[in-house]
Amino acid sequence: MPGLASDPGDSLVPFPPDVRDPVVYPVRHGVNAPIFRVYVSWTRGNLLQVACLRPPEADPAGGEEDEVSDEEIGGKIVEVKLGAGDGEISEAQRRRIAYGSVPAFALLQSRKNSLAAMSRMSASSIRTEWWEHVLDYSHHISDLLGNPMLPSSTVIEDPETVMQPHEEPTRLKAAWQLMEIFYVDKLSLTWLPERLVDWLADYDSLLTRTETTIHSKLAGLQKRLVNLQVVEDDPEYWEVMSLALAVGWLDTVVKLLRLHGSYQLDQLGSRETENGLVEAVAVLVSTMPRMRPHLPTGRLGQCYKTKPEFIKAWEKWRGHISKLDSSAFWVQCSHRQTREGLRNLLQIMLGKVSNLTSATCHWMELFISHFLYIRPFTMGLEGFHSLSQKCMQLRPSSSSSGLMCLLIGILGENPEVVLAECSKTFGPWMVVHAMELLTADNGHADILLHEERYNLGDISIEELHRLVYAQVLSSHPLTWQIAPTYLASCPKQGLGLLEILLYKQPVQHYQMILKNLEICRLYELENISSSIMKIAGTYHWKHGRKGSGVYWLQQARDEVRLNKIAQQLFEYIGKSISDDSFKQWEGLIELLGSQVGTAGGLEFLHKYRDFKRSLQQVQDGSSVDAARQTMESLIQLMKNPSTPQRFWLPLLHDSVKLLHWKAQPLLTVSETNLLLNKLQELSMAKLCPDFCEPNLPPEALSSVRLALATNLGRAILEEC
Amino acid sequence: MARSGDLHFHRFPQSKSVDAVRWLSPFSAFDRFAAAAVHDPDTASSALEIHSLTVDAANPKSPLLHLCSFWSSPSRISSLRSSQTSHKHLVAAAATLSGSLHLLFVDPVEGSIDSELSIADDHSLHAGPISAVDLQAGGQACVSVGEDGRVNLVTVGEARLDHQRVHDSRGLVSYMAARWASPAEFATGGLGFGVQWWDQRKPGGLVSQFKGNWARGSLTGMVHSIDIHPSRKHICVVGGSSGTVFAWDLRSQQQPILLSGVSLNGTTQPISESEVWEVQYDSYTHSSNINSTSSTRILPIMMCSEDGILAVLEQGEEPIELLAENSAINAFDVDPQNPSDVICGLEWESIGILTRSRETVARY
């Protein structure tokens, strides 16, 4: 197949062989070689459109070749989805996270804005509690990224299940938690090392993809455990136990210890000392003092809140360990593996560096073991950083994952690196939402992110990333509606991009238009909404949905287009004037409403309909008042400048019968004169080349003139 | 705001857009099915999915939604209604944006789709999207309306659908909502808060129409949904733009009763100012007024809106807000058999099930 990364010479489009880690997307075009042209263009989102064309047939297809061309298509367009992710989080899941983070983000922004307004009045006291708001936000987002680990709450526990089966942790959540620990959570500042211990317990499996971790070793043992007859003979049993102890998974260690053969009833008698030692170690492990306020259920250790209390307990505990280490019972323990294994555990608990180093796989694990057994009071990022450097030297890692780079960035107090890693490994969603954590209580990062930069077009880094994320959101038809939330938080370019986004939305379906207009309403973008309504109106008018077209243009108060439309409509109506088919216009005319000014030239239609209707009534029964009223509306229509000239004669012709009203003349002298003037104007207009002849009998003009003249005569007599 | 009682709301993420939801009336209390019209823009595929709802006896507060079967639709579904048939089937009528109409017959026990009848999108039924469809009780006939201004009557035959055009306004009027009132009468709604009443027995069909004249100037809007109570066929409740919900009584035609929305004198405080996508009588909420049996009083109505509100409205009472979601609620359906349960289609790709517990009843 062409285009394989292994042989760049064979590909359709050559690429330099020295490109590092090219990502190859197979294009299943199914077009037979030779391929003549390849066109590549962007479509929506991260979709690439690839058109593969065969050379045009030199000889136009004959009868026989027709069959061939059925099989051999001349070309094909395929869509290639780029960057389908690392597979850890599906697109649907990504969208779910995007939806879920909107309310939290919006709430945080509004709190920020109201705090900013308040701080103008009272200066400092507010800043102190800001991190609590960010912590709320962070917890909310964190919940979205995956369910919290299930605590081991099952009533009947399988003693051989040393690992709690739980949902696969995600790198995204691991990274989020890491940032929360270091940047936001002020409550846990005093027990930061222990928080990292917890973090590692949850996410150890994500430290590296290629190398072994304690988690992978433990998983390996878990699989074998069922088939092991005598666990204590197995070197892996002891190894895994030391590994788990080194990173503080005390419950796992104790569980494993209790699997020791000496606990079995039939052996208890003969291995009494051995069992005593195992149990003694198990007790020591489970009573390890921990410098933290509380432990999650199922985790072992004894919590101490204050440093003096902890030191006292710690010294006492170490004393116990040393005592046990130097006790005489070891000599009586005949089982070599047990003896060595247990003593190794004791050395780990005493914090012997060589034992710790050999009891860890990854530098991060070594790092954690130092906190647990050597330096439980490590404070400040500087201390963390130097320790991490030391651990990296002791346990060099050949590959570095994004997660570890992020941690190094955090420890090195390097917000640029943190941002870059967030962006590179976790994408725009992470950057935008993690920036809030980064700036929660960090002046340096705050300045870095909020400073307006000339090279970014005078926007800040924060705004830049929000704009990028909003672009990603607006490229998908299901997420574009949440992009405005982020654009609204961009002070410089946000509104402009929002306007472009709103303009770009399709107007085919009224629900979409209305959703679009709702966003305009929320952000008070009246001019955009009227533009959208104009676009929609024109679209529907062009597609034959005249009612919708008029409706939208009316909503947009677009006089100009409504007048144009009116001219077109009059063409239709002019032809079917005295016809019954006028009835079908009823609905549209109803829509236009009777008030002046909302329908442009179309208001004429409404008046015209009213006139027609009263004319009908007069013809049915004949009261003088009704006839008089009809004539009044005729005068109104003739006076109105929006009445098109071409309707003058038909209107007058329709009312000839009323002009001959037997009982009395219905028009006064001045009114008759007005109509005669109009008639005169009409005769003049007839000379113009663009005059359009109404569809009336040829004698219409003369009969109207005669009727008016008669009426004038009668009116003069009447008024005398 | 009135109290809303004890509510449990569960969201079921679907990873595709949920355009419409309906309960399928079950034959037994054990099988509860709901139909959802879904659309996935990534693959440009649309489908009607039949889900079964199960409530674990141990944990009655967290129901489970399980996909039983699905039917691929040729185009995005714009309107969905359901009913029972005399042939021991549940039937769902789905209308699409390309103008086709489909009737799906669902097995009431398995939740599988047994057969399908359809009218293709060859412009014979509608030119362009069908905006609303309604299925008669018993599933024998459908009325469909569209922006093209056609009103069609579709009768369900043995193995085919027949359709006849009741009216064609050739695009001069657009219709957005339709609802049966009786086997012969139905109501439609559209632009400018217009509501039309049709009677098949009358020549031309159109009997009377209402125009939203009270809403002047910019306050006019579209009708999105109509509901008619089987015991009060002379009253249409209508939901539309700008948070407007009103009732139109055929006996006093020019005086609509505004239940929510901005009126001319501005006395009514609207519960929402955005589009009211659907209205439905809520038989679960008992009217607090003893005299509600009087036929002029409007029974409680549920509505959902673009700004995420699900609420119950009652004439002269404070609205009861059931949900205030962050995303739009595009559709909902009150379960006819268990009116305490409401299914919602949420903008953010999920189906929601709202269960109202019995305590709410005890309040009255």
mmCIF file of N, CA, C and O in Angstrom, chain B residues 196-241:
data_model
loop_
_atom_site.group_PDB
_atom_site.id
_atom_site.type_symbol
_atom_site.label_atom_id
_atom_site.label_comp_id
_atom_site.label_asym_id
_atom_site.label_seq_id
_atom_site.Cartn_x
_atom_site.Cartn_y
_atom_site.Cartn_z
ATOM 1 N N GLN B 196 -54.247 27.336 14.040
ATOM 2 C CA GLN B 196 -55.359 27.044 13.147
ATOM 3 C C GLN B 196 -56.086 25.793 13.635
ATOM 4 O O GLN B 196 -55.476 24.862 14.138
ATOM 5 N N TRP B 197 -57.377 25.810 13.455
ATOM 6 C CA TRP B 197 -58.190 24.670 13.860
ATOM 7 C C TRP B 197 -58.794 24.066 12.592
ATOM 8 O O TRP B 197 -59.390 24.769 11.795
ATOM 9 N N TRP B 198 -58.576 22.766 12.457
ATOM 10 C CA TRP B 198 -59.015 22.103 11.227
ATOM 11 C C TRP B 198 -60.027 21.021 11.570
ATOM 12 O O TRP B 198 -59.930 20.360 12.594
ATOM 13 N N ASP B 199 -60.997 20.855 10.662
ATOM 14 C CA ASP B 199 -61.979 19.792 10.819
ATOM 15 C C ASP B 199 -62.085 19.090 9.476
ATOM 16 O O ASP B 199 -62.446 19.711 8.470
ATOM 17 N N GLN B 200 -61.760 17.816 9.476
ATOM 18 C CA GLN B 200 -61.767 17.079 8.206
ATOM 19 C C GLN B 200 -63.148 17.010 7.567
ATOM 20 O O GLN B 200 -63.281 16.802 6.377
ATOM 21 N N ARG B 201 -64.168 17.151 8.391
ATOM 22 C CA ARG B 201 -65.521 17.006 7.863
ATOM 23 C C ARG B 201 -65.965 18.251 7.123
ATOM 24 O O ARG B 201 -66.914 18.228 6.348
ATOM 25 N N LYS B 202 -65.272 19.363 7.354
ATOM 26 C CA LYS B 202 -65.658 20.619 6.699
ATOM 27 C C LYS B 202 -64.907 20.771 5.385
ATOM 28 O O LYS B 202 -63.753 20.358 5.280
ATOM 29 N N PRO B 203 -65.546 21.380 4.386
ATOM 30 C CA PRO B 203 -64.836 21.593 3.123
ATOM 31 C C PRO B 203 -63.669 22.566 3.331
ATOM 32 O O PRO B 203 -63.825 23.579 4.007
ATOM 33 N N GLY B 204 -62.523 22.227 2.770
ATOM 34 C CA GLY B 204 -61.346 23.084 2.930
ATOM 35 C C GLY B 204 -60.609 22.818 4.224
ATOM 36 O O GLY B 204 -59.429 23.088 4.321
ATOM 37 N N GLY B 205 -61.319 22.285 5.195
ATOM 38 C CA GLY B 205 -60.666 21.852 6.424
ATOM 39 C C GLY B 205 -60.507 22.926 7.476
ATOM 40 O O GLY B 205 -60.765 22.697 8.647
ATOM 41 N N LEU B 206 -60.129 24.137 7.065
ATOM 42 C CA LEU B 206 -59.831 25.177 8.053
ATOM 43 C C LEU B 206 -61.123 25.703 8.655
ATOM 44 O O LEU B 206 -62.014 26.154 7.936
ATOM 45 N N VAL B 207 -61.227 25.621 9.955
ATOM 46 C CA VAL B 207 -62.451 26.051 10.611
ATOM 47 C C VAL B 207 -62.264 27.443 11.192
ATOM 48 O O VAL B 207 -63.055 28.340 10.953
ATOM 49 N N SER B 208 -61.216 27.611 11.975
ATOM 50 C CA SER B 208 -61.008 28.957 12.514
ATOM 51 C C SER B 208 -59.533 29.147 12.781
ATOM 52 O O SER B 208 -58.780 28.179 12.890
ATOM 53 N N GLN B 209 -59.146 30.393 12.846
ATOM 54 C CA GLN B 209 -57.756 30.625 13.179
ATOM 55 C C GLN B 209 -57.591 31.754 14.154
ATOM 56 O O GLN B 209 -58.406 32.652 14.255
ATOM 57 N N PHE B 210 -56.485 31.623 14.880
ATOM 58 C CA PHE B 210 -56.179 32.596 15.901
ATOM 59 C C PHE B 210 -54.856 33.234 15.522
ATOM 60 O O PHE B 210 -53.910 32.566 15.132
ATOM 61 N N LYS B 211 -54.827 34.558 15.622
ATOM 62 C CA LYS B 211 -53.544 35.219 15.372
ATOM 63 C C LYS B 211 -53.114 35.930 16.636
ATOM 64 O O LYS B 211 -53.931 36.526 17.328
ATOM 65 N N GLY B 212 -51.824 35.820 16.892
ATOM 66 C CA GLY B 212 -51.313 36.341 18.159
ATOM 67 C C GLY B 212 -51.243 37.845 18.158
ATOM 68 O O GLY B 212 -50.182 38.442 18.236
ATOM 69 N N ASN B 213 -52.412 38.484 18.105
ATOM 70 C CA ASN B 213 -52.431 39.935 17.966
ATOM 71 C C ASN B 213 -52.031 40.666 19.225
ATOM 72 O O ASN B 213 -51.602 41.802 19.165
ATOM 73 N N TRP B 214 -52.185 39.973 20.359
ATOM 74 C CA TRP B 214 -51.881 40.695 21.590
ATOM 75 C C TRP B 214 -50.397 40.971 21.691
ATOM 76 O O TRP B 214 -49.956 41.875 22.354
ATOM 77 N N ALA B 215 -49.619 40.118 21.005
ATOM 78 C CA ALA B 215 -48.178 40.321 21.050
ATOM 79 C C ALA B 215 -47.791 41.204 19.881
ATOM 80 O O ALA B 215 -47.789 40.773 18.746
ATOM 81 N N ARG B 216 -47.497 42.416 20.191
ATOM 82 C CA ARG B 216 -47.213 43.362 19.116
ATOM 83 C C ARG B 216 -45.720 43.570 18.942
ATOM 84 O O ARG B 216 -44.938 43.279 19.810
ATOM 85 N N GLY B 217 -45.384 44.083 17.774
ATOM 86 C CA GLY B 217 -43.997 44.455 17.523
ATOM 87 C C GLY B 217 -43.060 43.271 17.639
ATOM 88 O O GLY B 217 -43.296 42.225 17.068
ATOM 89 N N SER B 218 -42.025 43.449 18.429
ATOM 90 C CA SER B 218 -40.976 42.435 18.480
ATOM 91 C C SER B 218 -41.414 41.229 19.289
ATOM 92 O O SER B 218 -40.729 40.228 19.343
ATOM 93 N N LEU B 219 -42.556 41.323 19.945
ATOM 94 C CA LEU B 219 -42.939 40.241 20.828
ATOM 95 C C LEU B 219 -43.660 39.101 20.113
ATOM 96 O O LEU B 219 -44.151 38.195 20.750
ATOM 97 N N THR B 220 -43.725 39.169 18.824
ATOM 98 C CA THR B 220 -44.350 38.056 18.136
ATOM 99 C C THR B 220 -43.363 36.904 18.052
ATOM 100 O O THR B 220 -42.189 37.050 18.372
ATOM 101 N N GLY B 221 -43.820 35.750 17.674
ATOM 102 C CA GLY B 221 -42.908 34.612 17.627
ATOM 103 C C GLY B 221 -43.543 33.423 16.959
ATOM 104 O O GLY B 221 -44.537 33.553 16.253
ATOM 105 N N MET B 222 -42.944 32.277 17.179
ATOM 106 C CA MET B 222 -43.410 31.048 16.548
ATOM 107 C C MET B 222 -44.089 30.163 17.574
ATOM 108 O O MET B 222 -43.762 30.190 18.746
ATOM 109 N N VAL B 223 -44.987 29.347 17.068
ATOM 110 C CA VAL B 223 -45.566 28.300 17.892
ATOM 111 C C VAL B 223 -44.687 27.062 17.726
ATOM 112 O O VAL B 223 -44.368 26.679 16.605
ATOM 113 N N HIS B 224 -44.259 26.471 18.834
ATOM 114 C CA HIS B 224 -43.429 25.268 18.735
ATOM 115 C C HIS B 224 -44.191 24.006 19.095
ATOM 116 O O HIS B 224 -43.812 22.917 18.672
ATOM 117 N N SER B 225 -45.210 24.156 19.912
ATOM 118 C CA SER B 225 -45.866 22.951 20.394
ATOM 119 C C SER B 225 -47.295 23.266 20.814
ATOM 120 O O SER B 225 -47.580 24.357 21.309
ATOM 121 N N ILE B 226 -48.181 22.304 20.583
ATOM 122 C CA ILE B 226 -49.588 22.455 20.981
ATOM 123 C C ILE B 226 -49.976 21.194 21.724
ATOM 124 O O ILE B 226 -49.540 20.101 21.357
ATOM 125 N N ASP B 227 -50.771 21.347 22.772
ATOM 126 C CA ASP B 227 -51.344 20.143 23.374
ATOM 127 C C ASP B 227 -52.830 20.374 23.608
ATOM 128 O O ASP B 227 -53.262 21.500 23.885
ATOM 129 N N ILE B 228 -53.583 19.297 23.474
ATOM 130 C CA ILE B 228 -55.030 19.366 23.666
ATOM 131 C C ILE B 228 -55.418 18.229 24.600
ATOM 132 O O ILE B 228 -55.006 17.085 24.385
ATOM 133 N N HIS B 229 -56.140 18.572 25.640
ATOM 134 C CA HIS B 229 -56.519 17.552 26.603
ATOM 135 C C HIS B 229 -57.723 16.777 26.079
ATOM 136 O O HIS B 229 -58.655 17.382 25.560
ATOM 137 N N PRO B 230 -57.712 15.451 26.210
ATOM 138 C CA PRO B 230 -58.822 14.679 25.646
ATOM 139 C C PRO B 230 -60.176 15.050 26.243
ATOM 140 O O PRO B 230 -61.199 14.878 25.587
ATOM 141 N N SER B 231 -60.181 15.580 27.453
ATOM 142 C CA SER B 231 -61.469 15.909 28.043
ATOM 143 C C SER B 231 -61.864 17.375 27.802
ATOM 144 O O SER B 231 -62.956 17.787 28.130
ATOM 145 N N ARG B 232 -60.947 18.154 27.278
ATOM 146 C CA ARG B 232 -61.249 19.563 26.999
ATOM 147 C C ARG B 232 -60.811 19.901 25.599
ATOM 148 O O ARG B 232 -59.823 20.589 25.385
ATOM 149 N N LYS B 233 -61.555 19.391 24.636
ATOM 150 C CA LYS B 233 -61.087 19.491 23.251
ATOM 151 C C LYS B 233 -61.188 20.889 22.689
ATOM 152 O O LYS B 233 -60.680 21.152 21.604
ATOM 153 N N HIS B 234 -61.842 21.759 23.407
ATOM 154 C CA HIS B 234 -62.008 23.105 22.860
ATOM 155 C C HIS B 234 -60.870 24.027 23.255
ATOM 156 O O HIS B 234 -60.855 25.181 22.881
ATOM 157 N N ILE B 235 -59.919 23.516 24.050
ATOM 158 C CA ILE B 235 -58.816 24.381 24.484
ATOM 159 C C ILE B 235 -57.489 23.853 23.934
ATOM 160 O O ILE B 235 -57.169 22.684 24.099
ATOM 161 N N CYS B 236 -56.757 24.731 23.261
ATOM 162 C CA CYS B 236 -55.393 24.387 22.834
ATOM 163 C C CYS B 236 -54.440 25.105 23.772
ATOM 164 O O CYS B 236 -54.563 26.313 23.958
ATOM 165 N N VAL B 237 -53.478 24.364 24.336
ATOM 166 C CA VAL B 237 -52.411 25.083 25.016
ATOM 167 C C VAL B 237 -51.230 25.134 24.061
ATOM 168 O O VAL B 237 -50.904 24.156 23.392
ATOM 169 N N VAL B 238 -50.613 26.299 23.989
ATOM 170 C CA VAL B 238 -49.629 26.558 22.954
ATOM 171 C C VAL B 238 -48.353 27.082 23.599
ATOM 172 O O VAL B 238 -48.405 27.942 24.481
ATOM 173 N N GLY B 239 -47.207 26.535 23.157
ATOM 174 C CA GLY B 239 -45.919 27.042 23.622
ATOM 175 C C GLY B 239 -45.144 27.590 22.446
ATOM 176 O O GLY B 239 -45.176 27.019 21.358
ATOM 177 N N GLY B 240 -44.453 28.700 22.658
ATOM 178 C CA GLY B 240 -43.721 29.304 21.549
ATOM 179 C C GLY B 240 -42.566 30.165 22.001
ATOM 180 O O GLY B 240 -42.023 29.981 23.092
ATOM 181 N N SER B 241 -42.230 31.126 21.146
ATOM 182 C CA SER B 241 -41.050 31.963 21.384
ATOM 183 C C SER B 241 -41.200 32.843 22.621
ATOM 184 O O SER B 241 -42.302 33.046 23.120
#
